[in-house]
Coordinates of C-alpha atoms in Angstrom, one line a residue:
M745 CA 9.7 -58.3 -12.5
T746 CA 11.5 -57.8 -15.7
Q747 CA 10.3 -59.4 -18.9
H748 CA 12.8 -61.3 -21.0
V749 CA 12.7 -60.6 -24.7
S750 CA 14.0 -63.5 -26.8
P751 CA 16.1 -62.7 -29.9
P752 CA 14.4 -63.1 -33.3
R753 CA 14.8 -66.5 -34.9
D754 CA 16.7 -65.2 -37.9
G755 CA 19.6 -64.1 -35.6
T756 CA 19.3 -60.4 -36.3
D757 CA 19.0 -57.9 -33.5
K758 CA 16.0 -55.8 -34.5
T759 CA 16.4 -53.6 -31.4
A760 CA 19.7 -52.2 -32.7
P761 CA 19.6 -48.6 -33.9
A762 CA 18.8 -48.2 -37.6
A763 CA 22.0 -46.0 -37.8
R764 CA 24.2 -49.1 -37.2
R765 CA 22.8 -50.9 -40.2
P766 CA 24.6 -49.8 -43.4
S767 CA 22.3 -48.5 -46.1
V768 CA 22.3 -49.9 -49.6
W769 CA 22.4 -46.4 -50.9
H770 CA 25.5 -45.7 -48.8
G771 CA 27.4 -48.5 -50.6
L772 CA 26.3 -47.4 -54.0
T773 CA 27.2 -43.8 -53.2
T774 CA 30.6 -44.9 -52.0
R775 CA 31.3 -46.8 -55.2
V776 CA 30.2 -43.8 -57.4
D777 CA 32.3 -41.4 -55.4
V778 CA 35.4 -43.6 -55.6
R779 CA 34.9 -44.1 -59.3
T780 CA 34.4 -40.4 -60.0
L781 CA 37.4 -39.5 -57.8
S782 CA 39.5 -42.0 -59.8
L783 CA 38.6 -40.3 -63.0
L784 CA 39.2 -36.9 -61.6
G785 CA 42.6 -38.1 -60.5
V786 CA 43.5 -39.3 -63.9
L787 CA 42.3 -36.0 -65.5
A788 CA 44.3 -34.0 -62.9
A789 CA 47.4 -36.1 -63.6
L790 CA 47.0 -35.4 -67.4
I791 CA 46.6 -31.7 -66.7
L792 CA 49.8 -31.8 -64.6
I793 CA 51.7 -33.6 -67.4
G794 CA 50.5 -31.0 -69.9
G795 CA 51.5 -28.2 -67.6
I796 CA 55.0 -29.6 -67.1
T797 CA 55.7 -30.6 -70.7
K798 CA 54.2 -27.5 -72.4
P799 CA 53.4 -25.0 -69.7
D800 CA 53.1 -21.9 -71.8
E801 CA 51.0 -23.6 -74.5
F802 CA 48.9 -26.1 -72.6
L803 CA 47.8 -23.8 -69.8
D804 CA 47.0 -21.0 -72.2
G805 CA 43.3 -19.9 -72.0
R806 CA 42.8 -20.4 -75.7
N807 CA 44.1 -23.9 -75.6
L808 CA 41.9 -24.8 -72.7
Q809 CA 38.9 -23.4 -74.6
L810 CA 40.0 -25.5 -77.6
V811 CA 40.1 -28.7 -75.5
L812 CA 36.5 -28.0 -74.2
T813 CA 35.3 -27.2 -77.7
Q814 CA 36.7 -30.3 -79.2
A815 CA 35.3 -32.3 -76.3
S816 CA 31.8 -30.9 -77.0
V817 CA 31.1 -32.7 -80.2
I818 CA 32.1 -36.2 -79.1
G819 CA 30.7 -35.4 -75.6
V820 CA 27.2 -34.9 -77.0
V821 CA 27.4 -38.2 -78.8
T822 CA 28.7 -39.9 -75.7
V823 CA 25.6 -38.8 -73.7
G824 CA 23.3 -40.6 -76.1
M825 CA 25.6 -43.6 -76.2
T826 CA 25.5 -43.8 -72.4
F827 CA 21.7 -44.2 -72.4
V828 CA 22.0 -46.9 -75.1
I829 CA 24.7 -48.9 -73.3
T830 CA 22.9 -48.6 -70.0
S831 CA 19.9 -50.3 -71.6
G832 CA 22.1 -53.2 -72.6
G833 CA 22.4 -52.1 -76.3
I834 CA 25.1 -50.7 -78.5
D835 CA 25.3 -48.2 -81.3
L836 CA 28.1 -48.6 -83.8
S837 CA 26.6 -46.1 -86.2
V838 CA 27.0 -42.8 -84.3
G839 CA 30.0 -41.6 -86.3
A840 CA 28.4 -42.4 -89.6
I841 CA 25.2 -40.7 -88.6
V842 CA 27.2 -37.6 -87.6
A843 CA 28.9 -37.7 -91.1
L844 CA 25.6 -38.1 -92.9
A845 CA 23.8 -35.4 -90.9
S846 CA 26.7 -33.0 -91.4
V847 CA 26.9 -33.4 -95.2
W848 CA 23.1 -33.4 -95.7
A849 CA 22.8 -30.2 -93.7
T850 CA 25.5 -28.4 -95.7
T851 CA 24.3 -29.1 -99.2
V852 CA 23.6 -26.0 -101.3
A853 CA 19.9 -26.6 -101.2
T854 CA 19.8 -26.8 -97.4
Q855 CA 22.0 -23.8 -96.9
E856 CA 19.5 -21.7 -98.8
Y857 CA 17.2 -21.9 -95.7
G858 CA 19.9 -20.4 -93.5
F859 CA 20.6 -21.2 -89.9
G860 CA 17.3 -22.8 -89.2
G861 CA 17.5 -25.1 -92.3
I862 CA 20.9 -26.4 -91.4
L863 CA 20.0 -27.0 -87.7
F864 CA 16.7 -28.7 -88.6
T865 CA 18.2 -30.9 -91.3
A866 CA 21.1 -32.1 -89.0
V867 CA 18.7 -33.0 -86.2
A868 CA 16.1 -34.5 -88.5
V869 CA 18.7 -36.8 -90.2
G870 CA 20.0 -37.9 -86.9
V871 CA 16.6 -38.7 -85.5
G872 CA 15.6 -40.4 -88.7
C873 CA 18.6 -42.7 -88.6
G874 CA 17.9 -43.4 -84.9
L875 CA 14.3 -44.2 -85.8
V876 CA 15.5 -46.8 -88.3
N877 CA 17.9 -48.3 -85.8
G878 CA 15.2 -48.4 -83.1
L879 CA 12.6 -50.0 -85.4
L880 CA 15.0 -52.7 -86.6
I881 CA 16.2 -53.5 -83.1
A882 CA 13.0 -53.1 -81.0
Y883 CA 10.4 -54.4 -83.4
G884 CA 12.4 -56.1 -86.1
G885 CA 14.2 -58.3 -83.5
M886 CA 17.7 -57.6 -84.9
V887 CA 20.7 -57.7 -82.7
P888 CA 21.9 -54.1 -81.9
F889 CA 25.4 -54.9 -83.1
I890 CA 24.2 -56.0 -86.6
A891 CA 21.5 -53.4 -87.0
T892 CA 23.8 -50.5 -86.2
L893 CA 26.7 -52.0 -88.2
A894 CA 24.4 -52.0 -91.2
M895 CA 23.5 -48.4 -90.5
L896 CA 27.2 -47.5 -90.2
A897 CA 27.8 -48.9 -93.7
S898 CA 24.7 -47.3 -95.2
A899 CA 25.1 -43.9 -93.7
R900 CA 28.8 -43.7 -94.7
G901 CA 27.9 -44.7 -98.2
L902 CA 25.1 -42.2 -98.5
A903 CA 27.3 -39.4 -97.2
L904 CA 29.9 -40.2 -99.8
Q905 CA 27.3 -40.3 -102.5
I906 CA 26.0 -36.9 -101.5
T907 CA 29.4 -35.2 -101.4
E908 CA 31.0 -37.2 -104.2
G909 CA 34.1 -37.1 -102.1
R910 CA 34.2 -33.3 -101.9
T911 CA 34.1 -31.0 -98.9
Q912 CA 31.0 -28.8 -98.7
I913 CA 31.8 -25.3 -97.5
V914 CA 29.3 -23.5 -95.2
T915 CA 28.5 -20.0 -96.4
V916 CA 25.8 -19.1 -93.8
D917 CA 27.3 -16.3 -91.7
S918 CA 25.0 -16.9 -88.7
V919 CA 26.3 -20.4 -88.4
L920 CA 30.0 -19.6 -88.9
S921 CA 29.7 -16.7 -86.3
L922 CA 29.0 -19.2 -83.5
G923 CA 32.6 -20.4 -83.8
E924 CA 34.1 -17.0 -83.6
R925 CA 35.4 -15.4 -80.3
D926 CA 32.9 -12.6 -80.5
S927 CA 30.1 -15.1 -79.8
Y928 CA 31.7 -16.4 -76.6
V929 CA 29.7 -16.0 -73.4
L930 CA 31.9 -14.9 -70.5
G931 CA 34.8 -16.5 -72.3
I932 CA 33.0 -19.8 -72.9
P933 CA 32.4 -21.0 -76.5
P934 CA 28.7 -21.5 -77.5
L935 CA 29.6 -25.1 -78.3
V936 CA 30.7 -25.8 -74.8
L937 CA 27.5 -24.3 -73.5
V938 CA 25.4 -26.6 -75.7
F939 CA 27.5 -29.6 -74.4
A940 CA 26.9 -28.5 -70.8
A941 CA 23.2 -28.2 -71.4
V942 CA 23.0 -31.6 -73.0
T943 CA 25.0 -33.1 -70.1
I944 CA 22.7 -31.5 -67.5
V945 CA 19.5 -32.6 -69.3
G946 CA 21.0 -36.1 -69.8
W947 CA 21.9 -36.4 -66.1
L948 CA 18.5 -35.3 -65.0
V949 CA 16.7 -37.7 -67.4
L950 CA 18.8 -40.7 -66.4
N951 CA 18.8 -40.1 -62.6
R952 CA 15.6 -38.2 -61.9
T953 CA 12.9 -39.4 -64.3
T954 CA 10.8 -42.5 -64.9
F955 CA 12.4 -42.8 -68.3
G956 CA 15.8 -43.1 -66.7
R957 CA 14.7 -45.7 -64.2
R958 CA 13.1 -47.7 -67.0
T959 CA 16.3 -47.5 -69.0
V960 CA 18.3 -49.0 -66.1
A961 CA 15.6 -51.6 -65.5
V962 CA 15.7 -52.8 -69.2
G963 CA 19.5 -53.0 -69.1
G964 CA 19.5 -54.9 -65.8
N965 CA 16.9 -57.5 -66.8
A966 CA 14.7 -57.0 -69.8
E967 CA 12.4 -59.9 -68.9
A968 CA 11.9 -58.7 -65.4
A969 CA 11.2 -55.1 -66.7
R970 CA 8.6 -56.5 -69.1
L971 CA 6.9 -58.4 -66.2
A972 CA 6.9 -55.2 -64.2
G973 CA 4.8 -53.5 -66.9
I974 CA 7.5 -51.7 -68.9
D975 CA 7.1 -51.7 -72.7
V976 CA 10.6 -52.9 -73.4
R977 CA 10.4 -52.5 -77.2
R978 CA 9.0 -49.0 -77.0
Q979 CA 11.7 -48.0 -74.5
R980 CA 14.5 -49.3 -76.8
L981 CA 13.0 -47.4 -79.7
Y982 CA 13.0 -44.2 -77.7
L983 CA 16.7 -44.8 -76.7
Y984 CA 17.9 -45.1 -80.2
L985 CA 15.8 -42.0 -81.1
L986 CA 17.7 -40.2 -78.3
S987 CA 21.0 -41.5 -79.6
G988 CA 20.1 -40.2 -83.1
L989 CA 19.1 -36.8 -81.7
C990 CA 22.4 -36.5 -79.9
C991 CA 24.2 -37.3 -83.2
G992 CA 22.2 -34.6 -85.0
I993 CA 23.1 -32.0 -82.4
A994 CA 26.8 -33.1 -82.6
A995 CA 26.7 -32.9 -86.4
F996 CA 25.6 -29.3 -86.1
L997 CA 28.3 -28.5 -83.6
L998 CA 30.8 -30.1 -85.9
I999 CA 29.6 -27.9 -88.8
V1000 CA 30.1 -24.8 -86.7
L1001 CA 33.5 -26.0 -85.6
S1002 CA 34.9 -26.9 -89.0
G1003 CA 32.7 -24.6 -91.2
S1004 CA 32.1 -27.5 -93.6
G1005 CA 30.5 -30.9 -94.1
Q1006 CA 32.6 -34.0 -95.1
N1007 CA 31.8 -37.6 -95.5
T1008 CA 34.8 -38.4 -93.3
N1009 CA 33.3 -36.5 -90.3
G1010 CA 32.8 -38.6 -87.2
N1011 CA 35.5 -41.1 -88.0
L1012 CA 35.8 -43.6 -85.1
Y1013 CA 33.3 -41.6 -82.9
E1014 CA 31.6 -44.8 -82.0
L1015 CA 34.8 -46.2 -80.5
D1016 CA 35.6 -43.0 -78.6
A1017 CA 32.0 -42.7 -77.3
I1018 CA 31.9 -46.3 -76.1
A1019 CA 35.3 -46.1 -74.5
A1020 CA 34.4 -42.9 -72.7
A1021 CA 31.2 -44.3 -71.4
I1022 CA 32.9 -47.5 -70.2
I1023 CA 35.8 -45.9 -68.4
G1024 CA 33.3 -43.6 -66.9
G1025 CA 31.5 -46.5 -65.1
T1026 CA 28.7 -47.5 -67.5
L1027 CA 28.4 -51.2 -67.7
L1028 CA 28.8 -52.6 -71.2
S1029 CA 26.3 -55.4 -70.2
G1030 CA 23.7 -52.8 -69.2
G1031 CA 22.0 -52.0 -65.9
R1032 CA 24.2 -49.1 -64.8
G1033 CA 25.1 -45.8 -66.4
T1034 CA 26.6 -42.5 -65.3
I1035 CA 26.6 -39.3 -67.3
T1036 CA 29.1 -37.7 -65.1
G1037 CA 31.6 -40.5 -65.6
S1038 CA 31.1 -40.5 -69.3
V1039 CA 31.8 -36.7 -69.5
L1040 CA 35.0 -37.2 -67.5
G1041 CA 36.0 -40.0 -69.9
V1042 CA 35.5 -37.6 -72.9
L1043 CA 37.6 -34.9 -71.2
I1044 CA 40.4 -37.4 -70.4
F1045 CA 40.6 -38.6 -74.1
T1046 CA 40.4 -35.0 -75.4
T1047 CA 43.1 -33.9 -73.0
I1048 CA 45.4 -36.8 -74.1
T1049 CA 44.9 -35.8 -77.8
N1050 CA 45.8 -32.2 -77.0
I1051 CA 48.9 -33.1 -75.0
F1052 CA 50.2 -35.4 -77.8
A1053 CA 49.5 -32.8 -80.4
L1054 CA 51.4 -30.1 -78.5
N1055 CA 54.3 -32.4 -78.0
N1056 CA 54.4 -33.5 -81.6
L1057 CA 54.0 -37.2 -80.7
Q1058 CA 52.8 -39.8 -83.1
S1059 CA 49.2 -40.8 -83.2
D1060 CA 50.0 -44.5 -82.7
V1061 CA 51.5 -43.8 -79.3
Q1062 CA 48.4 -41.8 -78.5
Q1063 CA 46.2 -44.8 -79.3
I1064 CA 48.4 -47.0 -77.1
A1065 CA 48.0 -44.5 -74.2
K1066 CA 44.2 -44.5 -74.7
G1067 CA 44.1 -48.3 -74.6
A1068 CA 46.2 -48.4 -71.5
I1069 CA 43.9 -45.9 -69.7
I1070 CA 40.8 -47.9 -70.7
V1071 CA 42.3 -51.1 -69.3
A1072 CA 43.5 -49.3 -66.1
A1073 CA 40.1 -47.7 -65.6
V1074 CA 38.2 -51.0 -66.0
L1075 CA 40.6 -52.7 -63.5
V1076 CA 40.1 -49.9 -61.0
Q1077 CA 36.3 -50.2 -61.3
R1078 CA 36.4 -54.0 -60.9
R1079 CA 38.6 -53.6 -57.8
T1080 CA 36.3 -51.0 -56.4
A1081 CA 33.2 -53.1 -57.0
S1082 CA 34.8 -56.1 -55.2
T1083 CA 35.9 -54.2 -52.1
T1084 CA 32.8 -52.2 -51.5

């Protein structure tokens, strides 16, 4: 005699193999893969355009090294920006912090302490500015937009006051030598290696640590994160400290790249970093972030700038192209999210 087993009341067949039920992680992985492949496709198309329009110049090894080197500075800033945006915040002061850190680290008094003095000062200024932003936002209750906008104005003004509008030339040979070809490691500039290291560490922290999970949780729903036991204010403070740290590192890389400190350094870095993070897949409203996508966004923008420079095209056309890519990338992401 066979026993009849009635189906469950909720209408689901719990006897079905687990393999037939799609996993939540499978859907997430599919979206990430499509998004990353889309960005890789855009980057490949740009490389193809550069190779067609200026094959001898664009595909030259030195030019490719230049593209990666230029991407390193804004790339480090973008890593920090990705964390902040993922948490639901924003940092409009990153460019001004880079400028302030670069001029403070290249004063005559600072250069007397050599390589270590310049590096320490750049990082310390960046972290200090991040601390002020974090305290105002996390414990002062200020809106991130307003707090970082105030820092933007203050840091730019202080940088101008320090330099008095003049360029500060770096005379420390150990710093300048990092930008020379003799310091390249297997043909890779040291600045690119630093960028790669920051990217790897950023990816591991965001995707493989409790800090990263708390960042996503705060960006997704700050109140739910608080009820789950996360100290939201302290987490936000740490995130702006991290953003400031990245700005300090970027300022040192910029000093190596340009051999000077100027109050105009980091101009519009905040817009480039935000745009790179957004087209990479980081939600501006918070709750989702991707370091890989942000880095691809940086490479796309840097490649566009290089192609336009090689073809002697005007900068206004370049800005229009960047805007079109941002819109197209966002539309592709929305389309991907709605079909997966």
